[in-house]
Short mmCIF file of C-alpha atoms and ligand atoms in Angstrom, two decimals:
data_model
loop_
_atom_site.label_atom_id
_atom_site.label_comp_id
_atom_site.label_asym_id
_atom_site.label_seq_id
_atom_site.Cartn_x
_atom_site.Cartn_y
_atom_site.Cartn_z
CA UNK E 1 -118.88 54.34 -11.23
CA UNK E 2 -117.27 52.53 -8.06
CA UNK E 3 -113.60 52.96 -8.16
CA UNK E 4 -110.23 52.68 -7.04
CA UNK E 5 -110.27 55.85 -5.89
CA UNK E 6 -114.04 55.81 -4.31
CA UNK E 7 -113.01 52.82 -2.47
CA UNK E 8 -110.03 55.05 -0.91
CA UNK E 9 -112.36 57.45 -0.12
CA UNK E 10 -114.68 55.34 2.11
CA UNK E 11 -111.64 53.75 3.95
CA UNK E 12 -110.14 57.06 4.67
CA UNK E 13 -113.82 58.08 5.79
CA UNK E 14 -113.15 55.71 8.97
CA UNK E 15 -109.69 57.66 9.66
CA UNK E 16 -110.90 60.82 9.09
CA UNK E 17 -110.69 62.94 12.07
CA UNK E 18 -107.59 63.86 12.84
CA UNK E 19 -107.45 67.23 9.87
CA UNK E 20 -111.08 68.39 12.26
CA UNK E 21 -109.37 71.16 15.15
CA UNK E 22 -112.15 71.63 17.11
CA UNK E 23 -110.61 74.99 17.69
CA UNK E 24 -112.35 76.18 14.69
CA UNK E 25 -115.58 76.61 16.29
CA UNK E 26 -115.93 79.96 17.78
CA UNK E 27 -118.62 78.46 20.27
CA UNK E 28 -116.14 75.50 21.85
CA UNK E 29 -116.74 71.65 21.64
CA UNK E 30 -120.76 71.66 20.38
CA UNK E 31 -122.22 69.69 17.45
CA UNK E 32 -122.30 71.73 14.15
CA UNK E 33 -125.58 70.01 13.72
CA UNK E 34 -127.11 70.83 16.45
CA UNK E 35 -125.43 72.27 18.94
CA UNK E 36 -125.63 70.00 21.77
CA UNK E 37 -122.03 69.66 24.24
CA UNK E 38 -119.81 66.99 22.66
CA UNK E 39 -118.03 64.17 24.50
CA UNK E 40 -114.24 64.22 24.03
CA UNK E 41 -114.17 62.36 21.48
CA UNK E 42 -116.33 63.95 18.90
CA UNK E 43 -114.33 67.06 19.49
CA UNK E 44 -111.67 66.33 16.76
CA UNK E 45 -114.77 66.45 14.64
CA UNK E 46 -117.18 68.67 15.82
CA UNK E 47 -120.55 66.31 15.14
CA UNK E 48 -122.08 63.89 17.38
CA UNK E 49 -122.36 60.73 15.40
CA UNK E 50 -126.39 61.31 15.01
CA UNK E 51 -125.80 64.56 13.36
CA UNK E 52 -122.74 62.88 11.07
CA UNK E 53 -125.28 60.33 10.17
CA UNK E 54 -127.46 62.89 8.64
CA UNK E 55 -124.76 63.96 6.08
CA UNK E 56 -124.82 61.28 2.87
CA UNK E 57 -121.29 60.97 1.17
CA UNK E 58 -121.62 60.76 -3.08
CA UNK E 59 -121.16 57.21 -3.10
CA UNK E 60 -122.33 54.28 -5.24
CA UNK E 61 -122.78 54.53 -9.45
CA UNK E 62 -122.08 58.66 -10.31
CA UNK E 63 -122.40 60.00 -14.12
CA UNK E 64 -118.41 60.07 -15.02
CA UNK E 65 -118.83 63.56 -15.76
CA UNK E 66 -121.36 65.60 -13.84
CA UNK E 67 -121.53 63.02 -10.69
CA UNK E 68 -125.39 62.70 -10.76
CA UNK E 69 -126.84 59.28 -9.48
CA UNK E 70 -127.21 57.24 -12.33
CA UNK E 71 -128.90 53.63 -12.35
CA UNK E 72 -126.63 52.35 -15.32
CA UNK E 73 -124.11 53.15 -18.04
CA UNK E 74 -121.05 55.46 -17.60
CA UNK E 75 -122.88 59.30 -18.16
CA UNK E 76 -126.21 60.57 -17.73
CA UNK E 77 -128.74 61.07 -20.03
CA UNK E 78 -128.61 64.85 -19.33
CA UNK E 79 -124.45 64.95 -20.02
CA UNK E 80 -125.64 62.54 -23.28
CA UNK E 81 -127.63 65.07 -24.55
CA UNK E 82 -125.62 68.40 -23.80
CA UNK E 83 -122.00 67.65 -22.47
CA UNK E 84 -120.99 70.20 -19.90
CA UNK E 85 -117.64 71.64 -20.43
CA UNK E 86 -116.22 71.18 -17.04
CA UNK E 87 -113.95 67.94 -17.39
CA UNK E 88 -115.36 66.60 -14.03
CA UNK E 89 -117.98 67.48 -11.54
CA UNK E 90 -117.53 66.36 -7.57
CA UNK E 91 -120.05 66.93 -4.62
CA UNK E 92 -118.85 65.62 -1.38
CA UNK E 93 -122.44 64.92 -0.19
CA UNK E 94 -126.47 64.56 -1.05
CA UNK E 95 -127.88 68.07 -0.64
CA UNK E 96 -130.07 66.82 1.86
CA UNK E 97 -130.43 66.35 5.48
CA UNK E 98 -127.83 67.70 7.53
CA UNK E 99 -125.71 68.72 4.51
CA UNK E 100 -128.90 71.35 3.32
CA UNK E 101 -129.03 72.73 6.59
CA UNK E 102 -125.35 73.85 6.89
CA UNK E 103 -125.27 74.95 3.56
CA UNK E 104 -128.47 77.35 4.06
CA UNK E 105 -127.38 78.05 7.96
CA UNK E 106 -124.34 79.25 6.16
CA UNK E 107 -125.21 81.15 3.24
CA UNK E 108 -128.14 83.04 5.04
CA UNK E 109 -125.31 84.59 7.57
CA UNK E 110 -127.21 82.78 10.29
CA UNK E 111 -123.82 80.29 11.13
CA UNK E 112 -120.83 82.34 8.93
CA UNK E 113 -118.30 80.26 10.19
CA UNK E 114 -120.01 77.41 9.18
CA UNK E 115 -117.35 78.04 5.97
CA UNK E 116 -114.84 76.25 7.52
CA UNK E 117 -115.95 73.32 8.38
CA UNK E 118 -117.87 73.22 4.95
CA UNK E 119 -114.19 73.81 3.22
CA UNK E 120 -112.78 71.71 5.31
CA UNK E 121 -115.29 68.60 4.31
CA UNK E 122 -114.29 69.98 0.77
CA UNK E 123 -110.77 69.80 1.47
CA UNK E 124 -110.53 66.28 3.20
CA UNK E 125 -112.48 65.34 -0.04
CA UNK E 126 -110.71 66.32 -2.30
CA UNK E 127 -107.25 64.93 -1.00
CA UNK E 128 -109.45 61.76 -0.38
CA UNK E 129 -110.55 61.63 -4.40
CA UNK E 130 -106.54 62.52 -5.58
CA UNK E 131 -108.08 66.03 -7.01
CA UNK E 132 -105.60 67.92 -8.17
CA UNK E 133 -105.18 71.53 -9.52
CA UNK E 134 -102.22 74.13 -10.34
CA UNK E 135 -105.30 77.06 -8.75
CA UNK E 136 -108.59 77.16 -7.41
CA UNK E 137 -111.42 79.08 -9.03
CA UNK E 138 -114.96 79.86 -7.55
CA UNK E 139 -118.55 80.74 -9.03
CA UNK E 140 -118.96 84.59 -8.11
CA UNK E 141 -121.83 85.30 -6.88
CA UNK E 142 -124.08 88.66 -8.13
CA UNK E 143 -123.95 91.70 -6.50
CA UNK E 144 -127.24 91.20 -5.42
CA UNK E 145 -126.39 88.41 -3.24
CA UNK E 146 -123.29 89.69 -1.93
CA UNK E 147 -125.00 93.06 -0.60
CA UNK E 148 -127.86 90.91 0.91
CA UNK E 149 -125.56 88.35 2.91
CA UNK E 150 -122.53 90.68 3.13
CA UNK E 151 -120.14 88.35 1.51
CA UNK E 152 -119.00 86.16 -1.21
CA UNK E 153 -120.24 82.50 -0.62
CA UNK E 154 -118.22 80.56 -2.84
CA UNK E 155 -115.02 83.11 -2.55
CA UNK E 156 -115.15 82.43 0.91
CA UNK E 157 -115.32 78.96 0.56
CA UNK E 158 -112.65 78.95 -1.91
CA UNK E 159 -110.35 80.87 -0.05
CA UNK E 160 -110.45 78.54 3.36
CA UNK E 161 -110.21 75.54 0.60
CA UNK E 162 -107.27 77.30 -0.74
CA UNK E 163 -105.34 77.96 2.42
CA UNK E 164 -106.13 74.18 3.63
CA UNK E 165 -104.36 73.07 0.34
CA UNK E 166 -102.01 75.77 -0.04
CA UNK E 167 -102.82 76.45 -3.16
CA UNK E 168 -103.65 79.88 -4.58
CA UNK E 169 -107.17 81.07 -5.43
CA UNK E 170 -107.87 83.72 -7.55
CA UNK E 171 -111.42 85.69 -8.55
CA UNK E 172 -110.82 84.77 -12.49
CA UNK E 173 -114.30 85.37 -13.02
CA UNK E 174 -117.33 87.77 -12.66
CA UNK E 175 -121.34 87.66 -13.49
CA UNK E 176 -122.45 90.03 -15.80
CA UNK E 177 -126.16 88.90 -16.27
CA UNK E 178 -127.53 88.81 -12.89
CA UNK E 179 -129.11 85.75 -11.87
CA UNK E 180 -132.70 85.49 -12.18
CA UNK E 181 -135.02 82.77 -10.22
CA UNK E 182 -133.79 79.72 -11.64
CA UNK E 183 -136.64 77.52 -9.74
CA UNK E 184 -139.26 77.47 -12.35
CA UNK E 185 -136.77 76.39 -15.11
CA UNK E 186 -135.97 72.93 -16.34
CA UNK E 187 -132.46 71.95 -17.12
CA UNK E 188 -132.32 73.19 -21.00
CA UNK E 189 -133.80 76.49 -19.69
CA UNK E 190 -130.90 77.16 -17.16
CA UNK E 191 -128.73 76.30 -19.12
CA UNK E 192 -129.51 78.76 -21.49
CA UNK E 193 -130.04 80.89 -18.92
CA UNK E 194 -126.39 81.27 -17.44
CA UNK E 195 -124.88 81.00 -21.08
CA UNK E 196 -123.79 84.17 -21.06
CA UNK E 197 -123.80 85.16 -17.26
CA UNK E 198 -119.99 85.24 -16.81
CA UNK E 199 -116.69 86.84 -18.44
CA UNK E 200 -113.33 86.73 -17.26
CA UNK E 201 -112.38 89.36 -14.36
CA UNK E 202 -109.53 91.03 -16.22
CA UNK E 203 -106.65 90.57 -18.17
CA UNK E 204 -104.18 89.22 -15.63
CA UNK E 205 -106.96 86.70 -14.78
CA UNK E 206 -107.02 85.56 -18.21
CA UNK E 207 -102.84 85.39 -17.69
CA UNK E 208 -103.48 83.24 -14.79
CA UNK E 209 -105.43 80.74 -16.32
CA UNK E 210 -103.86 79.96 -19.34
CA UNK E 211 -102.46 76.67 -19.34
CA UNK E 212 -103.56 75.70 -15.54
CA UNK E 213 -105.63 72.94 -14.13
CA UNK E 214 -108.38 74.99 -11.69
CA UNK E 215 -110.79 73.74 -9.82
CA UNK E 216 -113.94 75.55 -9.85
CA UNK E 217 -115.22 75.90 -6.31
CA UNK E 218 -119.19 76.17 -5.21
CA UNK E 219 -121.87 75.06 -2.87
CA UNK E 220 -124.17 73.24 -4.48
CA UNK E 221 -124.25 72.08 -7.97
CA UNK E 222 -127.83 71.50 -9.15
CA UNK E 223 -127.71 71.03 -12.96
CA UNK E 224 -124.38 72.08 -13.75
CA UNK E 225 -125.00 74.82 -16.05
CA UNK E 226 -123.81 77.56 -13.79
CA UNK E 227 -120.67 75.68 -13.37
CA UNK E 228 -120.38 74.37 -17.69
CA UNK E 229 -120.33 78.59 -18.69
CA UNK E 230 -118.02 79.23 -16.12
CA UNK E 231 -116.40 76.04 -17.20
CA UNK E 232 -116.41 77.66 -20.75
CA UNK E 233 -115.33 81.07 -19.53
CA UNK E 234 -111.86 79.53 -17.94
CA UNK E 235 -111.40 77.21 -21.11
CA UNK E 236 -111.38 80.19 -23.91
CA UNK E 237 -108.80 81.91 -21.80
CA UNK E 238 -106.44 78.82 -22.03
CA UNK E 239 -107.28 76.43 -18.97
CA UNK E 240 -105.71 73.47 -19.43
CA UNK E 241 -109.14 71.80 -17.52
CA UNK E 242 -112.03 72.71 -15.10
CA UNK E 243 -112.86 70.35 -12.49
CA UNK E 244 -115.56 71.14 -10.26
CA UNK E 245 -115.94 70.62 -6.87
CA UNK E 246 -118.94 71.42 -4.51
CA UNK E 247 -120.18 70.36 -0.85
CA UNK E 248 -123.28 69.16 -2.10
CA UNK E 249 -125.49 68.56 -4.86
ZN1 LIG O 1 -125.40 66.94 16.51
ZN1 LIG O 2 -123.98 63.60 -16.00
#
């Protein structure tokens, strides 16, 4: 699905630079990637161009409604099958290469900071792509996950992506089924799996919702189920539509 808008996207790729304050990195003017001392002008950016290289933007023929690589035909088998119910899914890059490695640097506390230049990559993408959305939303994470890294993943994601935007971004939702080791199970079984893993946060969050576009902000998609019952969560309170944005997938 190559588009207007896609075709924005890449031509605002080659202007993109100026939204990057190099100030954001607590360590000076060094790659993200991998650390090395940047000329001047990579600082806007914070990436030496072999680094940058190593992250793969979505591009090229995308399922209309889950954003998977698809060799023909509007939507993947998989949405064919069982339609999620998010409206639209939207991963900035490939979840591979340099893209993986922030993402994990990140999430395992190694790089924390590493948030902002991941929300900021969400950010730029999203203003690239036209997104739009009266509120952002994010996947919680379990308690599990929060006590072993000491914070919120996607909340903290969704807050930076919120304050870029200056939009607001509330915690509408929370897991009640923590999450087992989804690794060893194929599509159908996750998403039966996370079915029932989420409920709204309270009653003001349900208030919130009702009527409002959100954009549901995590990581990494993988199959999209995680994302379709939180999808279905926001809808039965009233959203008017869930889009769903990640970094990667
Ligand atoms: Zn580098
Ligand atoms: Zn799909």
């Amino acid at each position: 699905m190559r588009n207007v808008k896609q075709s924005k996207f890449i031509g605002f790729l080659k202007k993109l630079g100026d939204g990057f304050s190099a100030v954001m990195h607590p360590k000076g003017y060094v790659c993200i990637g991998c650390g090395t001392e940047l000329k001047e002008e990579y600082h806007a950016r914070s990436i030496c161009p072999e680094c940058e290289a190593e992250l793969h933007y979505r591009t090229g023929d995308l399922c209309a409604l889950c954003g998977k690589h698809i060799e023909a035909g509007h939507i993947c088998s998989a949405c064919a099958d069982h339609p999620p119910l998010f409206d639209k899914a939207y991963a900035v890059f490939d979840y591979d290469g340099l893209a993986r490695k922030l993402v994990i640097s990140y999430k395992d506390g190694e790089k924390p900071w590493l948030a902002e230049y991941i929300a900021k990559y969400m950010k730029d993408y999203a203003s690239a792509m036209e997104i739009t959305a009266d509120m952002l939303c994010y996947v919680p994470s379990s308690e599990a996950s929060i006590l072993r890294r000491g914070f919120d993943h996607a909340a903290k994601l969704a807050k930076l992506f919120a304050d870029y935007a200056d939009i607001t971004a509330i915690g509408a939702l929370k897991r009640i089924k923590q999450r087992k080791d989804q690794t060893k199970l194929n599509a159908t079984e996750r998403f039966k799996e996370v079915a029932d893993a989420f409920a709204l946060n309270s009653a003001e969050a349900a208030k919130l919702v009702e009527g409002k576009r959100c954009l549901l902000i995590d990581d990494v998609l993988t199959t999209g189920a995680t994302a379709s019952a939180c999808a279905k969560i926001l809808k039965e309170a009233g959203a008017r539509s869930v889009t769903v944005l990640t970094f990667a997938r």
